[in-house]
């Protein structure tokens, strides 16, 4: 009889085998780190294990990871070694069975504008991969990116507004994005009139009002006794520590988000794209300065600066490039996820905080982003990518594999569905 029977959600079945493969690879690194007395690596690998086990329903791995992290900090090789063997025994003997979710819920997402098109992607993934039903109501279109819409109030007639009223009345969850809340009118409708008895979620995406004064939002949530708080990138946890990080997603099997055939067969200039919504926040000036430095050395880079175009055009243009520069703000944007999914070499200056949180979620500390923290480092990196096209392609292949293994829209939807189930 198996020594470690465990039951997890059926949504995890397609990715569980790959997760266990990653854990076996991590175990080999852990054993090597213990043998070499590399306690920094022991601590880091324990931290990754602690962060990932619970996400896959394997709480024993979370417990062992936490203990390994402590042993690493204490430089206790004997204990770390024993715990590593316990991890191996568990992985080899765990017997996983799967069960369905709790009853389906009706999720109504509400936003003034859809932040980088993420809300509609959450809705589509929830509807595709889970039993939950999700809809999105929006008020404005900002920039000219023309994200896909669901119920966009300016486009709705009387019948459409009646449907919104029905959705507000029948929803189990109100999921507010960015600064939107129950006092934001949607045409003649006010969510506050329908909020009684519903679970309420507030989801922040780095809006400048939130970044400039997070305490005002924290105070509002304390006053209203709101505890279901999400943020879209790990850096925002520093501003709203009560929140949970809910990673954004991209539909990795959408044709525009798959790698383009034959892109690296072109022996011409390295093509690098950059799609800033706000150039002052995306290090655009430093990027262009780095490109100018490289081009002065007769190693020419072709730049596609993508700005104020519909999202489908933006994705099509990115897909024809070899590399993508996100920004150097310490975290990552949706643009990074798009580029990784498309198999581009993606550059973003992830700081230690963000890298640690991402490693916890992904279940691996081998992250595919290339790092440049200033203009000089960025220039050196671009120069290497331009001179070594094979290296650029290898980085892109690793990024696509990372998205398939660790960051698929199926997995993110399952993760968010788990969160709704806990409300």
Short mmCIF file of C-alpha atoms in Angstrom, two decimals:
data_model
loop_
_atom_site.label_atom_id
_atom_site.label_comp_id
_atom_site.label_asym_id
_atom_site.label_seq_id
_atom_site.Cartn_x
_atom_site.Cartn_y
_atom_site.Cartn_z
CA UNK A 1 0.00 0.00 0.00
CA UNK A 2 1.40 3.47 -0.87
CA UNK A 3 2.96 5.29 2.04
CA UNK A 4 1.78 8.77 1.09
CA UNK A 5 -1.76 8.90 -0.34
CA UNK A 6 -2.92 12.44 -1.21
CA UNK A 7 -5.96 13.85 -3.00
CA UNK A 8 -5.66 17.01 -5.09
CA UNK A 9 -7.86 18.93 -7.48
CA UNK A 10 -8.47 17.34 -10.87
CA UNK A 11 -7.42 20.60 -12.60
CA UNK A 12 -3.82 19.80 -11.59
CA UNK A 13 -3.75 16.44 -13.35
CA UNK A 14 -2.27 17.71 -16.69
CA UNK A 15 0.68 19.41 -14.99
CA UNK A 16 1.40 17.22 -11.96
CA UNK A 17 3.82 14.86 -13.71
CA UNK A 18 5.95 17.75 -14.95
CA UNK A 19 5.88 19.33 -11.48
CA UNK A 20 7.25 16.12 -9.95
CA UNK A 21 9.95 16.03 -12.62
CA UNK A 22 10.99 19.54 -11.57
CA UNK A 23 11.04 18.46 -7.94
CA UNK A 24 13.33 15.52 -8.76
CA UNK A 25 15.66 17.89 -10.59
CA UNK A 26 15.54 20.26 -7.61
CA UNK A 27 16.30 17.38 -5.27
CA UNK A 28 19.46 16.55 -7.22
CA UNK A 29 20.58 20.17 -6.86
CA UNK A 30 19.72 20.10 -3.16
CA UNK A 31 21.78 16.97 -2.53
CA UNK A 32 24.71 18.51 -4.42
CA UNK A 33 24.41 21.73 -2.42
CA UNK A 34 24.43 19.79 0.86
CA UNK A 35 27.49 17.79 -0.22
CA UNK A 36 29.31 20.99 -1.23
CA UNK A 37 28.32 22.90 1.90
CA UNK A 38 26.58 25.54 -0.23
CA UNK A 39 24.10 26.64 2.42
CA UNK A 40 22.90 29.64 0.42
CA UNK A 41 21.72 27.22 -2.27
CA UNK A 42 20.23 24.90 0.35
CA UNK A 43 18.23 27.79 1.80
CA UNK A 44 17.06 28.94 -1.63
CA UNK A 45 16.03 25.47 -2.78
CA UNK A 46 14.15 24.88 0.46
CA UNK A 47 12.37 28.19 -0.02
CA UNK A 48 11.30 27.21 -3.55
CA UNK A 49 10.02 23.84 -2.32
CA UNK A 50 8.13 25.49 0.52
CA UNK A 51 6.46 27.90 -1.87
CA UNK A 52 5.44 25.42 -4.56
CA UNK A 53 4.24 22.34 -2.66
CA UNK A 54 0.99 23.82 -1.38
CA UNK A 55 0.10 25.17 -4.83
CA UNK A 56 0.02 21.58 -6.08
CA UNK A 57 -1.79 20.15 -3.06
CA UNK A 58 1.36 18.47 -1.71
CA UNK A 59 1.54 20.09 1.71
CA UNK A 60 4.17 17.60 2.90
CA UNK A 61 6.62 19.12 0.42
CA UNK A 62 5.81 22.57 1.78
CA UNK A 63 6.57 21.34 5.31
CA UNK A 64 9.84 19.73 4.23
CA UNK A 65 10.82 22.80 2.23
CA UNK A 66 10.29 25.06 5.25
CA UNK A 67 12.45 22.77 7.39
CA UNK A 68 15.19 22.67 4.72
CA UNK A 69 15.17 26.45 4.52
CA UNK A 70 15.71 26.65 8.29
CA UNK A 71 18.50 24.05 8.14
CA UNK A 72 20.19 26.03 5.37
CA UNK A 73 20.11 29.23 7.40
CA UNK A 74 21.54 27.37 10.39
CA UNK A 75 24.22 25.77 8.18
CA UNK A 76 23.11 22.36 9.49
CA UNK A 77 24.28 19.94 6.83
CA UNK A 78 23.22 16.80 8.70
CA UNK A 79 19.62 17.94 9.08
CA UNK A 80 19.46 19.26 5.53
CA UNK A 81 20.73 15.90 4.25
CA UNK A 82 18.11 13.94 6.21
CA UNK A 83 15.37 16.25 4.96
CA UNK A 84 16.57 15.89 1.38
CA UNK A 85 16.24 12.12 1.67
CA UNK A 86 12.72 12.60 3.10
CA UNK A 87 11.84 14.67 0.04
CA UNK A 88 13.08 11.91 -2.25
CA UNK A 89 11.18 9.25 -0.32
CA UNK A 90 7.98 11.31 -0.52
CA UNK A 91 8.29 11.99 -4.26
CA UNK A 92 8.97 8.31 -4.97
CA UNK A 93 6.05 7.04 -2.87
CA UNK A 94 3.34 9.67 -3.09
CA UNK A 95 0.07 8.25 -4.48
CA UNK A 96 -1.95 11.05 -6.04
CA UNK A 97 -5.68 10.85 -6.68
CA UNK A 98 -7.83 13.62 -8.09
CA UNK A 99 -11.20 15.03 -7.16
CA UNK A 100 -13.48 17.69 -8.63
CA UNK A 101 -14.00 21.20 -7.36
CA UNK A 102 -16.65 22.71 -5.18
CA UNK A 103 -19.88 23.85 -6.86
CA UNK A 104 -19.42 26.38 -9.63
CA UNK A 105 -19.55 30.07 -8.81
CA UNK A 106 -20.67 33.07 -10.86
CA UNK A 107 -17.87 35.63 -11.02
CA UNK A 108 -18.56 39.19 -12.16
CA UNK A 109 -15.42 41.22 -12.80
CA UNK A 110 -15.84 45.01 -12.81
CA UNK A 111 -13.28 47.51 -14.07
CA UNK A 112 -13.18 51.10 -15.25
CA UNK A 113 -10.74 49.92 -17.92
CA UNK A 114 -9.23 46.49 -18.42
CA UNK A 115 -5.60 46.67 -17.19
CA UNK A 116 -3.44 45.45 -20.10
CA UNK A 117 -6.28 43.17 -21.18
CA UNK A 118 -5.69 40.90 -18.19
CA UNK A 119 -9.23 40.85 -16.81
CA UNK A 120 -10.75 39.51 -20.04
CA UNK A 121 -8.03 36.84 -20.18
CA UNK A 122 -8.86 35.76 -16.63
CA UNK A 123 -12.53 35.48 -17.59
CA UNK A 124 -11.81 33.47 -20.71
CA UNK A 125 -9.45 31.09 -18.89
CA UNK A 126 -11.90 30.56 -16.01
CA UNK A 127 -14.67 29.78 -18.49
CA UNK A 128 -12.41 27.48 -20.53
CA UNK A 129 -10.66 25.51 -17.81
CA UNK A 130 -12.90 25.57 -14.73
CA UNK A 131 -16.55 25.04 -13.82
CA UNK A 132 -16.90 28.67 -12.76
CA UNK A 133 -18.64 31.21 -14.97
CA UNK A 134 -16.98 34.63 -15.35
CA UNK A 135 -18.02 37.88 -17.06
CA UNK A 136 -16.40 41.30 -17.32
CA UNK A 137 -18.03 44.75 -17.35
CA UNK A 138 -15.90 47.76 -18.36
CA UNK A 139 -16.44 51.51 -18.75
CA UNK A 140 -13.49 52.90 -20.73
CA UNK A 141 -10.86 52.03 -23.34
CA UNK A 142 -7.53 53.68 -22.59
CA UNK A 143 -4.64 54.08 -24.99
CA UNK A 144 -5.59 52.56 -28.34
CA UNK A 145 -4.76 48.94 -27.66
CA UNK A 146 -8.31 47.75 -28.31
CA UNK A 147 -8.32 44.85 -25.87
CA UNK A 148 -11.02 42.26 -26.39
CA UNK A 149 -14.20 43.22 -24.51
CA UNK A 150 -17.16 41.44 -22.96
CA UNK A 151 -19.79 43.91 -21.72
CA UNK A 152 -18.44 47.39 -22.47
CA UNK A 153 -20.96 49.92 -21.17
CA UNK A 154 -20.47 52.56 -23.93
CA UNK A 155 -21.38 49.90 -26.51
CA UNK A 156 -24.50 48.60 -24.73
CA UNK A 157 -28.11 49.42 -25.46
CA UNK A 158 -31.07 48.83 -23.10
CA UNK A 159 -30.91 45.05 -23.53
CA UNK A 160 -27.20 45.01 -22.73
CA UNK A 161 -27.66 47.09 -19.58
CA UNK A 162 -30.48 44.77 -18.51
CA UNK A 163 -28.04 41.88 -18.84
CA UNK A 164 -25.53 43.73 -16.66
CA UNK A 165 -28.25 44.25 -14.03
CA UNK A 166 -29.05 40.53 -14.08
CA UNK A 167 -25.38 39.65 -13.71
CA UNK A 168 -25.00 42.02 -10.76
CA UNK A 169 -28.02 40.51 -9.09
CA UNK A 170 -27.08 36.87 -9.69
CA UNK A 171 -23.28 37.00 -9.16
CA UNK A 172 -21.70 35.10 -6.27
CA UNK A 173 -18.51 37.20 -6.41
CA UNK A 174 -17.86 40.85 -7.26
CA UNK A 175 -14.24 41.04 -8.43
CA UNK A 176 -13.16 44.70 -8.68
CA UNK A 177 -10.03 45.62 -10.64
CA UNK A 178 -7.69 48.51 -9.81
CA UNK A 179 -9.47 51.54 -8.29
CA UNK A 180 -12.97 50.32 -9.11
CA UNK A 181 -15.30 49.53 -6.19
CA UNK A 182 -19.00 49.22 -5.41
CA UNK A 183 -19.51 52.99 -5.60
CA UNK A 184 -18.40 53.20 -9.23
CA UNK A 185 -21.53 53.67 -11.42
CA UNK A 186 -21.85 51.55 -14.53
CA UNK A 187 -24.32 53.60 -16.52
CA UNK A 188 -27.48 53.74 -14.40
CA UNK A 189 -26.36 50.77 -12.29
CA UNK A 190 -24.46 50.95 -9.01
CA UNK A 191 -22.80 47.74 -7.73
CA UNK A 192 -23.45 48.89 -4.14
CA UNK A 193 -27.14 48.22 -4.72
CA UNK A 194 -26.38 44.56 -5.44
CA UNK A 195 -23.44 43.80 -3.16
CA UNK A 196 -25.27 42.33 -0.17
CA UNK A 197 -24.50 38.66 0.36
CA UNK A 198 -21.68 38.51 -2.20
CA UNK A 199 -18.00 37.77 -1.75
CA UNK A 200 -15.99 40.87 -2.69
CA UNK A 201 -12.48 40.80 -4.19
CA UNK A 202 -10.23 43.83 -4.81
CA UNK A 203 -7.47 43.29 -7.37
CA UNK A 204 -4.64 45.81 -7.84
CA UNK A 205 -2.47 46.12 -10.97
CA UNK A 206 -0.13 48.99 -10.10
CA UNK A 207 -2.39 51.94 -10.93
CA UNK A 208 -0.55 55.18 -10.15
CA UNK A 209 -3.20 56.21 -7.57
CA UNK A 210 -2.51 52.98 -5.69
CA UNK A 211 1.28 53.20 -5.97
CA UNK A 212 1.31 56.82 -4.80
CA UNK A 213 -0.89 56.26 -1.75
CA UNK A 214 -1.43 52.58 -0.90
CA UNK A 215 -2.26 53.42 2.70
CA UNK A 216 -5.51 55.08 1.65
CA UNK A 217 -6.62 51.82 0.04
CA UNK A 218 -5.48 49.78 3.05
CA UNK A 219 -7.47 52.04 5.34
CA UNK A 220 -10.57 51.69 3.16
CA UNK A 221 -10.31 47.91 3.20
CA UNK A 222 -9.83 47.85 6.98
CA UNK A 223 -12.87 50.08 7.42
CA UNK A 224 -15.01 47.90 5.15
CA UNK A 225 -13.55 44.68 6.60
CA UNK A 226 -12.39 43.60 3.16
CA UNK A 227 -9.80 40.82 3.31
CA UNK A 228 -10.00 39.31 -0.19
CA UNK A 229 -7.18 41.32 -1.75
CA UNK A 230 -5.10 40.43 -4.82
CA UNK A 231 -2.11 42.05 -6.54
CA UNK A 232 -0.86 41.28 -10.04
CA UNK A 233 2.92 41.45 -9.47
CA UNK A 234 4.99 40.51 -6.40
CA UNK A 235 6.38 44.02 -5.87
CA UNK A 236 2.87 45.22 -5.00
CA UNK A 237 2.89 42.96 -1.93
CA UNK A 238 5.22 45.52 -0.37
CA UNK A 239 2.46 48.12 -0.73
CA UNK A 240 -0.40 45.82 0.26
CA UNK A 241 1.12 43.09 2.46
CA UNK A 242 -2.31 41.74 3.38
CA UNK A 243 -2.87 40.72 -0.23
CA UNK A 244 -2.23 37.54 -2.16
CA UNK A 245 -0.21 37.57 -5.38
CA UNK A 246 -2.35 36.39 -8.29
CA UNK A 247 -0.08 36.04 -11.34
CA UNK A 248 -1.37 37.40 -14.63
CA UNK A 249 -1.80 35.04 -17.55
CA UNK A 250 -1.59 34.92 -21.32
CA UNK A 251 -3.30 32.23 -23.44
CA UNK A 252 -0.13 30.42 -24.47
CA UNK A 253 -1.79 28.37 -27.21
CA UNK A 254 -3.30 31.36 -28.98
CA UNK A 255 -1.66 31.49 -32.46
CA UNK A 256 -0.35 35.01 -31.81
CA UNK A 257 1.31 33.84 -28.58
CA UNK A 258 3.10 30.84 -30.02
CA UNK A 259 6.64 31.05 -31.47
CA UNK A 260 6.85 32.02 -35.14
CA UNK A 261 8.28 29.39 -37.45
CA UNK A 262 11.67 30.13 -38.98
CA UNK A 263 12.23 33.37 -37.10
CA UNK A 264 15.81 32.50 -36.17
CA UNK A 265 16.68 31.34 -39.69
CA UNK A 266 16.99 35.01 -40.71
CA UNK A 267 20.72 35.92 -40.67
CA UNK A 268 19.99 39.65 -40.75
CA UNK A 269 19.87 42.17 -37.93
CA UNK A 270 18.73 41.19 -34.46
CA UNK A 271 15.14 42.41 -34.09
CA UNK A 272 14.27 43.72 -30.62
CA UNK A 273 10.81 44.98 -29.65
CA UNK A 274 9.61 47.22 -26.84
CA UNK A 275 5.96 48.10 -26.19
CA UNK A 276 5.71 50.81 -23.53
CA UNK A 277 2.31 52.09 -22.47
CA UNK A 278 4.15 54.86 -20.61
CA UNK A 279 7.72 55.49 -21.74
CA UNK A 280 8.61 57.24 -18.46
CA UNK A 281 7.85 54.04 -16.53
CA UNK A 282 9.37 51.54 -18.96
CA UNK A 283 12.99 52.77 -19.27
CA UNK A 284 12.45 53.51 -22.95
CA UNK A 285 15.12 56.23 -23.03
CA UNK A 286 17.73 53.89 -21.55
CA UNK A 287 16.74 51.16 -23.99
CA UNK A 288 17.19 53.42 -27.01
CA UNK A 289 20.50 54.65 -25.58
CA UNK A 290 21.73 51.06 -25.24
CA UNK A 291 20.71 50.29 -28.82
CA UNK A 292 22.60 53.37 -30.05
CA UNK A 293 25.70 52.17 -28.17
CA UNK A 294 25.52 48.75 -29.86
CA UNK A 295 24.92 50.18 -33.32
CA UNK A 296 27.97 52.44 -33.00
CA UNK A 297 30.01 49.23 -32.76
CA UNK A 298 28.80 48.09 -36.17
CA UNK A 299 26.64 45.33 -34.67
CA UNK A 300 23.30 46.60 -35.81
CA UNK A 301 20.00 46.05 -34.02
CA UNK A 302 16.61 46.66 -35.58
CA UNK A 303 14.15 48.14 -33.08
CA UNK A 304 10.37 47.84 -33.24
CA UNK A 305 9.00 50.42 -30.79
CA UNK A 306 5.35 49.39 -30.55
CA UNK A 307 3.08 52.10 -29.23
CA UNK A 308 -0.63 52.94 -29.49
CA UNK A 309 -1.68 50.06 -31.73
CA UNK A 310 -4.37 47.39 -31.25
CA UNK A 311 -3.29 44.44 -29.15
CA UNK A 312 -3.48 41.93 -32.01
CA UNK A 313 -1.11 44.09 -34.08
CA UNK A 314 1.22 44.48 -31.11
CA UNK A 315 1.40 40.70 -30.64
CA UNK A 316 1.93 40.06 -34.35
CA UNK A 317 4.84 42.51 -34.45
CA UNK A 318 6.43 41.11 -31.28
CA UNK A 319 6.20 37.62 -32.71
CA UNK A 320 8.40 38.60 -35.66
CA UNK A 321 11.23 39.70 -33.33
CA UNK A 322 14.05 37.80 -31.66
CA UNK A 323 14.15 39.58 -28.31
CA UNK A 324 11.94 41.80 -26.15
CA UNK A 325 12.86 44.50 -23.68
CA UNK A 326 10.23 44.87 -20.93
CA UNK A 327 11.66 47.40 -18.45
CA UNK A 328 14.13 47.76 -15.56
CA UNK A 329 11.76 48.56 -12.71
CA UNK A 330 12.55 45.41 -10.70
CA UNK A 331 9.39 43.49 -11.61
CA UNK A 332 7.83 42.24 -14.84
CA UNK A 333 4.89 43.25 -17.01
CA UNK A 334 2.37 41.39 -19.15
CA UNK A 335 4.71 42.17 -22.04
CA UNK A 336 7.25 39.80 -20.46
CA UNK A 337 4.72 36.97 -20.33
CA UNK A 338 3.74 37.57 -23.95
CA UNK A 339 7.37 37.51 -25.08
CA UNK A 340 8.21 34.37 -23.11
CA UNK A 341 5.19 32.62 -24.57
CA UNK A 342 6.26 33.65 -28.08
CA UNK A 343 9.74 32.24 -27.53
CA UNK A 344 11.57 35.57 -27.47
CA UNK A 345 14.61 36.32 -25.35
CA UNK A 346 13.01 38.56 -22.71
CA UNK A 347 14.93 41.22 -20.77
CA UNK A 348 13.65 42.60 -17.44
CA UNK A 349 15.59 43.65 -14.34
CA UNK A 350 13.91 41.40 -11.79
CA UNK A 351 15.09 42.23 -8.29
CA UNK A 352 15.73 39.62 -5.59
CA UNK A 353 12.27 40.07 -4.04
CA UNK A 354 10.47 39.42 -7.29
CA UNK A 355 12.74 36.55 -8.27
CA UNK A 356 12.10 34.81 -4.95
CA UNK A 357 8.32 35.16 -5.21
CA UNK A 358 8.33 33.98 -8.84
CA UNK A 359 10.51 30.99 -7.95
CA UNK A 360 8.05 30.03 -5.19
CA UNK A 361 5.13 30.14 -7.59
CA UNK A 362 6.87 28.46 -10.52
CA UNK A 363 8.44 25.74 -8.41
CA UNK A 364 11.89 26.38 -9.87
CA UNK A 365 14.64 28.92 -9.37
CA UNK A 366 15.66 28.61 -13.04
CA UNK A 367 13.82 31.66 -14.35
CA UNK A 368 14.02 32.52 -18.06
CA UNK A 369 14.33 36.32 -17.87
CA UNK A 370 17.62 37.93 -18.88
CA UNK A 371 18.65 40.61 -16.41
CA UNK A 372 19.94 44.11 -17.04
CA UNK A 373 19.69 46.68 -14.26
CA UNK A 374 21.08 49.75 -16.03
CA UNK A 375 21.80 51.09 -19.50
CA UNK A 376 25.37 49.77 -19.61
CA UNK A 377 24.33 46.24 -18.63
CA UNK A 378 21.51 46.40 -21.15
CA UNK A 379 23.91 47.44 -23.91
CA UNK A 380 26.26 44.56 -23.08
CA UNK A 381 23.37 42.10 -23.11
CA UNK A 382 22.00 43.36 -26.42
CA UNK A 383 25.48 43.16 -27.90
CA UNK A 384 25.78 39.51 -26.84
CA UNK A 385 22.35 38.63 -28.25
CA UNK A 386 23.22 40.34 -31.53
CA UNK A 387 26.54 38.53 -31.86
CA UNK A 388 25.34 35.11 -30.69
CA UNK A 389 22.04 34.29 -32.38
CA UNK A 390 22.17 30.67 -31.15
CA UNK A 391 22.30 31.89 -27.56
CA UNK A 392 19.36 34.22 -28.23
CA UNK A 393 17.35 31.32 -29.65
CA UNK A 394 18.21 29.04 -26.70
CA UNK A 395 16.98 31.69 -24.26
CA UNK A 396 13.73 31.99 -26.21
CA UNK A 397 13.20 28.23 -26.24
CA UNK A 398 13.74 28.11 -22.47
CA UNK A 399 11.20 30.92 -22.01
CA UNK A 400 8.54 29.12 -24.01
CA UNK A 401 9.19 25.89 -22.09
CA UNK A 402 8.88 27.80 -18.82
CA UNK A 403 5.47 29.14 -19.82
CA UNK A 404 4.24 25.70 -20.87
CA UNK A 405 5.50 24.04 -17.71
CA UNK A 406 5.10 26.64 -14.98
CA UNK A 407 2.85 29.47 -16.16
CA UNK A 408 0.18 28.11 -18.48
CA UNK A 409 -3.21 29.80 -18.55
CA UNK A 410 -4.69 26.49 -17.41
CA UNK A 411 -2.58 26.53 -14.28
CA UNK A 412 -3.27 30.21 -13.53
CA UNK A 413 -7.01 29.70 -13.98
CA UNK A 414 -6.89 26.71 -11.65
CA UNK A 415 -4.99 28.79 -9.11
CA UNK A 416 -7.58 31.58 -9.24
CA UNK A 417 -10.44 29.06 -9.06
CA UNK A 418 -8.88 27.66 -5.88
CA UNK A 419 -8.90 31.16 -4.48
CA UNK A 420 -12.60 31.64 -5.26
CA UNK A 421 -13.32 28.27 -3.65
CA UNK A 422 -11.73 29.53 -0.45
CA UNK A 423 -13.92 32.64 -0.16
#
